Amino acid sequence: MIAEKSTITPYETFNDPGKIETFLRGSLRIHAHLDWRRPQEWFNNPPCVLSYDSSSVTSILSLAPDPAHLHWVRFFATQREEEYTPAWITLFDAIKEIYPFSSEDRLVSLCYQNWMETMLASHGWQKVQKVIVLNWQGNLPIKKKQDKHVAIRLMKEADLPHVFQIDDSCFSSWWKFSQTTITLAFEQSAYATVAEVDGQIVGFQISTADLYRAHLTRLAVLPYVRNQGIGARLVENMLWHFSVPWIKQITVNTQHDNKSSIHLYENNGFEYQGEFFPIYQYSL
């Protein structure tokens, strides 16, 4: 029996949401880097292409930018387990043809699974960095007297413009969050705080949690007030917040070459135990 040939189309021209939902429920090979969004929220932001036949969607690839010009591989999935590499080649070639990239664009992928890394490495992508996972193994920090110089309080919605400005000034282009992503991170956080000096917000942290695990998602302190213990205060406060019986694990991710970040976390009881995720880049 000859297999039916699939059609490739931009997501925005495909008008069958039911088939998309069915595909998402039945995909056998999935890479997802969603940052507080549902897959469809990324699909609605080009570039995104899919393949389909007469009965179903067979694969989807999204490289939606966030912020502008930074194109992480947000979602790739295929319905047919044995055909994920051909599906990738077809969809990636289609994206490059349908949505021409500029010299300002960066195409990158955070590889959570070995198959994704192997596939990218075999098709022109280069490993450029890795994100390491640190697990908290220490004792709770001693609660210190209130520092009149630094105040830690809960983050409020009204703080978000300041939080975004801090985030934008603290992270390099690959790691910047858009204002939308900062807002979503805050709205879906388990615990979010800001650090104030003389009434001015100078740092923040945003953490998530599930039934047993907490994760420090974002930590930033303005450059001009670094090395004053403000980052440590934010981390210590977060650790105390999650010092409850049902939280069994607290983690944080950072770049393998970010020595100051690693030093801060290690000083607060976090340890690197070998888990990491490689980052690949495609040169345009």
Coordinates of C-alpha atoms in Angstrom, one line a residue:
M1 CA 0.0 0.0 0.0
I2 CA 1.4 3.4 -1.0
A3 CA 1.5 5.9 1.9
E4 CA -0.6 9.0 1.3
K5 CA 1.5 12.1 0.6
S6 CA 1.2 14.9 3.2
T7 CA 0.5 18.5 2.5
I8 CA 2.6 21.2 4.1
T9 CA 1.0 24.5 5.1
P10 CA 1.5 27.5 7.4
Y11 CA -0.5 27.0 10.6
E12 CA -2.5 30.2 10.1
T13 CA -4.0 28.8 6.9
F14 CA -5.2 25.5 8.5
N15 CA -8.8 25.8 9.7
D16 CA -9.5 22.6 11.6
P17 CA -8.9 23.1 15.3
G18 CA -10.4 19.7 16.0
K19 CA -7.7 17.9 14.1
I20 CA -5.1 20.0 16.0
E21 CA -6.5 18.8 19.3
T22 CA -6.6 15.2 18.1
F23 CA -3.0 15.5 17.0
L24 CA -1.8 16.9 20.3
R25 CA -3.5 14.1 22.2
G26 CA -2.0 11.4 20.0
S27 CA 1.5 12.6 19.1
L28 CA 4.1 10.0 19.8
R29 CA 7.3 12.1 19.6
I30 CA 7.2 15.6 21.2
H31 CA 9.6 18.4 21.9
A32 CA 8.0 21.2 23.9
H33 CA 9.6 24.4 25.2
L34 CA 6.4 26.3 26.1
D35 CA 7.3 28.9 28.8
W36 CA 3.9 29.2 30.5
R37 CA 1.8 28.8 27.3
R38 CA -0.3 26.2 25.7
P39 CA 1.0 24.8 22.4
Q40 CA -1.7 26.6 20.4
E41 CA -0.6 29.9 21.8
W42 CA 2.8 29.4 20.1
F43 CA 1.2 28.1 16.9
N44 CA -0.8 31.3 16.5
N45 CA 2.5 33.3 16.4
P46 CA 4.4 32.5 13.1
P47 CA 6.6 30.9 12.0
C48 CA 4.7 27.6 12.4
V49 CA 4.0 25.0 9.8
L50 CA 2.3 21.6 9.8
S51 CA 1.8 18.6 7.6
Y52 CA -1.5 16.8 7.1
D53 CA -3.2 14.2 5.0
S54 CA -6.9 13.6 4.3
S55 CA -7.6 12.2 7.7
S56 CA -5.3 13.9 10.2
V57 CA -2.5 16.3 11.1
T58 CA 0.8 14.4 11.0
S59 CA 3.4 16.8 12.3
I60 CA 3.9 20.4 13.6
L61 CA 6.9 22.7 14.0
S62 CA 6.8 26.1 15.8
L63 CA 9.7 28.6 15.9
A64 CA 7.7 31.5 17.3
P65 CA 9.9 34.4 18.3
D66 CA 9.8 35.7 21.9
P67 CA 11.2 38.3 22.3
A68 CA 11.6 39.5 18.7
H69 CA 14.2 37.8 16.6
L70 CA 14.8 35.0 19.2
H71 CA 13.4 31.8 17.7
W72 CA 13.5 28.9 20.1
V73 CA 12.2 25.6 18.8
R74 CA 9.0 26.0 20.8
F75 CA 7.2 22.8 19.6
F76 CA 7.9 19.9 17.4
A77 CA 5.8 16.8 17.3
T78 CA 5.0 14.0 14.9
Q79 CA 2.2 11.4 14.9
R80 CA 4.4 8.7 13.4
E81 CA 7.2 7.6 15.8
E82 CA 9.5 6.2 13.1
E83 CA 9.3 9.3 10.9
Y84 CA 10.3 12.1 13.2
T85 CA 13.6 12.9 11.4
P86 CA 12.0 13.1 7.9
A87 CA 9.2 15.2 9.4
W88 CA 11.7 17.6 10.9
I89 CA 13.7 18.0 7.7
T90 CA 10.5 18.7 5.7
L91 CA 9.0 21.1 8.2
F92 CA 12.2 23.0 8.9
D93 CA 12.9 23.4 5.2
A94 CA 9.3 24.7 4.7
I95 CA 9.7 27.2 7.5
K96 CA 12.8 28.6 6.0
E97 CA 11.1 28.9 2.6
I98 CA 7.8 30.3 3.8
Y99 CA 9.2 32.7 6.5
P100 CA 12.6 34.0 5.3
F101 CA 14.7 34.9 8.4
S102 CA 16.9 38.0 8.6
S103 CA 20.4 38.5 9.8
E104 CA 19.0 39.6 13.2
D105 CA 17.2 36.3 13.8
R106 CA 18.6 33.6 16.1
L107 CA 17.4 30.0 15.8
V108 CA 18.1 28.0 18.9
S109 CA 16.8 24.9 20.7
L110 CA 17.0 23.7 24.3
C111 CA 17.2 19.9 24.0
Y112 CA 15.4 18.2 26.8
Q113 CA 15.6 14.7 25.2
N114 CA 18.5 12.8 23.6
W115 CA 16.7 12.2 20.3
M116 CA 16.3 15.9 19.8
E117 CA 19.9 16.6 20.3
T118 CA 21.0 13.7 18.1
M119 CA 18.7 14.9 15.3
L120 CA 19.8 18.5 15.4
A121 CA 23.5 17.6 15.6
S122 CA 23.1 15.5 12.5
H123 CA 21.3 18.3 10.5
G124 CA 23.5 21.4 10.7
W125 CA 22.9 22.6 14.2
Q126 CA 25.8 23.3 16.5
K127 CA 26.0 22.8 20.3
V128 CA 26.8 26.2 21.8
Q129 CA 26.0 26.0 25.5
K130 CA 24.3 23.9 28.1
V131 CA 21.8 24.6 30.9
I132 CA 22.7 22.8 34.2
V133 CA 20.2 21.8 36.9
L134 CA 21.1 22.4 40.5
N135 CA 19.3 20.7 43.4
W136 CA 19.0 22.1 46.8
Q137 CA 20.8 19.9 49.3
G138 CA 21.5 22.3 52.1
N139 CA 20.0 23.3 55.4
L140 CA 17.6 26.1 55.7
P141 CA 19.5 29.4 56.1
I142 CA 19.3 31.1 59.5
K143 CA 16.6 33.7 59.6
K144 CA 18.3 37.0 59.9
K145 CA 17.0 40.2 61.5
Q146 CA 15.2 42.5 59.1
D147 CA 17.7 44.4 57.0
K148 CA 16.6 48.0 57.0
H149 CA 18.5 48.4 53.8
V150 CA 16.8 45.7 51.8
A151 CA 13.1 44.7 52.0
I152 CA 11.7 41.5 50.5
R153 CA 8.0 41.6 49.7
L154 CA 5.5 39.8 47.5
M155 CA 5.4 40.8 43.9
K156 CA 2.3 42.7 42.7
E157 CA 0.9 43.2 39.3
A158 CA 1.8 46.9 39.5
D159 CA 5.4 45.8 39.8
L160 CA 5.6 44.1 36.5
P161 CA 6.9 47.1 34.4
H162 CA 9.8 47.5 36.8
V163 CA 10.4 43.7 36.9
F164 CA 10.5 43.6 33.1
Q165 CA 13.0 46.5 33.0
I166 CA 15.3 44.7 35.5
D167 CA 15.0 41.4 33.6
D168 CA 15.8 43.2 30.3
S169 CA 18.9 44.8 31.8
C170 CA 20.2 41.6 33.4
F171 CA 20.0 38.9 30.7
S172 CA 21.8 38.5 27.4
S173 CA 19.8 38.3 24.2
W174 CA 19.3 34.6 24.3
W175 CA 17.8 34.7 27.8
K176 CA 15.7 37.8 27.7
F177 CA 12.0 37.4 28.4
S178 CA 9.3 39.5 26.7
Q179 CA 6.9 41.5 28.8
T180 CA 4.2 39.0 28.0
T181 CA 6.3 36.1 29.2
I182 CA 7.2 37.9 32.5
T183 CA 3.5 38.6 33.0
L184 CA 2.6 34.9 32.4
A185 CA 5.4 33.8 34.7
F186 CA 4.1 36.0 37.5
E187 CA 0.5 35.0 36.9
Q188 CA 1.3 31.2 37.1
S189 CA 3.9 31.4 39.8
A190 CA 3.7 29.7 43.2
Y191 CA 5.8 32.4 44.8
A192 CA 7.1 35.7 43.4
T193 CA 8.9 38.4 45.4
V194 CA 10.8 41.7 44.8
A195 CA 13.7 43.2 46.7
E196 CA 13.5 46.9 47.4
V197 CA 16.3 49.4 48.4
D198 CA 15.1 52.8 49.6
G199 CA 11.6 52.0 48.2
Q200 CA 13.0 51.1 44.7
I201 CA 12.7 47.7 43.2
V202 CA 16.2 46.4 42.5
G203 CA 15.7 42.6 42.1
F204 CA 13.1 39.9 41.9
Q205 CA 12.6 36.1 41.9
I206 CA 9.8 34.0 40.4
S207 CA 9.3 30.4 41.4
T208 CA 6.9 27.6 40.3
A209 CA 5.8 24.5 42.2
D210 CA 3.8 21.4 41.8
L211 CA 2.7 18.8 44.4
Y212 CA 6.2 18.0 45.6
R213 CA 8.8 20.1 43.7
A214 CA 9.6 23.8 43.6
H215 CA 11.7 25.5 40.9
L216 CA 13.3 28.9 41.0
T217 CA 12.5 30.0 37.5
R218 CA 13.9 33.6 37.4
L219 CA 16.2 35.6 39.6
A220 CA 17.6 39.0 38.7
V221 CA 19.3 41.9 40.5
L222 CA 20.2 45.2 38.9
P223 CA 23.9 45.4 38.1
Y224 CA 24.6 48.5 40.2
V225 CA 23.5 46.8 43.5
R226 CA 25.1 43.4 43.0
N227 CA 27.5 41.9 45.5
Q228 CA 25.5 43.3 48.3
G229 CA 23.7 40.1 49.2
I230 CA 20.4 41.0 47.6
G231 CA 20.3 37.9 45.4
A232 CA 21.1 35.7 48.4
R233 CA 18.3 37.4 50.4
L234 CA 15.8 36.6 47.6
V235 CA 17.0 33.0 47.4
E236 CA 16.9 32.5 51.2
N237 CA 13.4 33.9 51.4
M238 CA 12.3 31.6 48.6
L239 CA 13.8 28.6 50.5
W240 CA 12.0 29.4 53.7
H241 CA 8.7 29.8 51.8
F242 CA 9.0 26.3 50.4
S243 CA 10.2 24.7 53.7
V244 CA 7.0 22.7 54.0
P245 CA 6.6 18.9 54.4
W246 CA 5.2 18.3 50.9
I247 CA 8.0 20.0 49.0
K248 CA 10.6 17.3 48.6
Q249 CA 12.8 19.0 46.0
I250 CA 13.9 22.5 45.1
T251 CA 15.8 23.1 41.8
V252 CA 17.2 26.0 39.7
N253 CA 18.7 26.1 36.2
T254 CA 21.5 28.2 35.0
Q255 CA 24.1 28.3 32.2
H256 CA 27.1 26.1 32.7
D257 CA 29.5 29.1 32.2
N258 CA 27.6 31.6 34.5
K259 CA 30.1 31.4 37.3
S260 CA 28.6 34.2 39.4
S261 CA 25.1 32.5 39.3
I262 CA 26.5 29.1 40.1
H263 CA 28.5 30.6 43.0
L264 CA 25.4 32.2 44.5
Y265 CA 23.4 29.0 44.3
E266 CA 26.1 26.8 45.7
N267 CA 26.6 29.2 48.6
N268 CA 22.9 28.7 49.4
G269 CA 23.1 24.9 49.4
F270 CA 22.4 24.0 45.7
E271 CA 24.5 21.3 44.1
Y272 CA 25.1 20.3 40.5
Q273 CA 24.6 16.5 40.2
G274 CA 25.2 16.0 36.5
E275 CA 21.8 16.8 34.9
F276 CA 22.0 19.3 32.0
F277 CA 20.2 20.2 28.8
P278 CA 22.3 21.2 25.7
I279 CA 21.5 24.2 23.6
Y280 CA 21.9 24.1 19.8
Q281 CA 22.0 26.9 17.3
Y282 CA 21.4 27.0 13.6
S283 CA 23.5 29.4 11.7
L284 CA 21.5 31.3 9.0

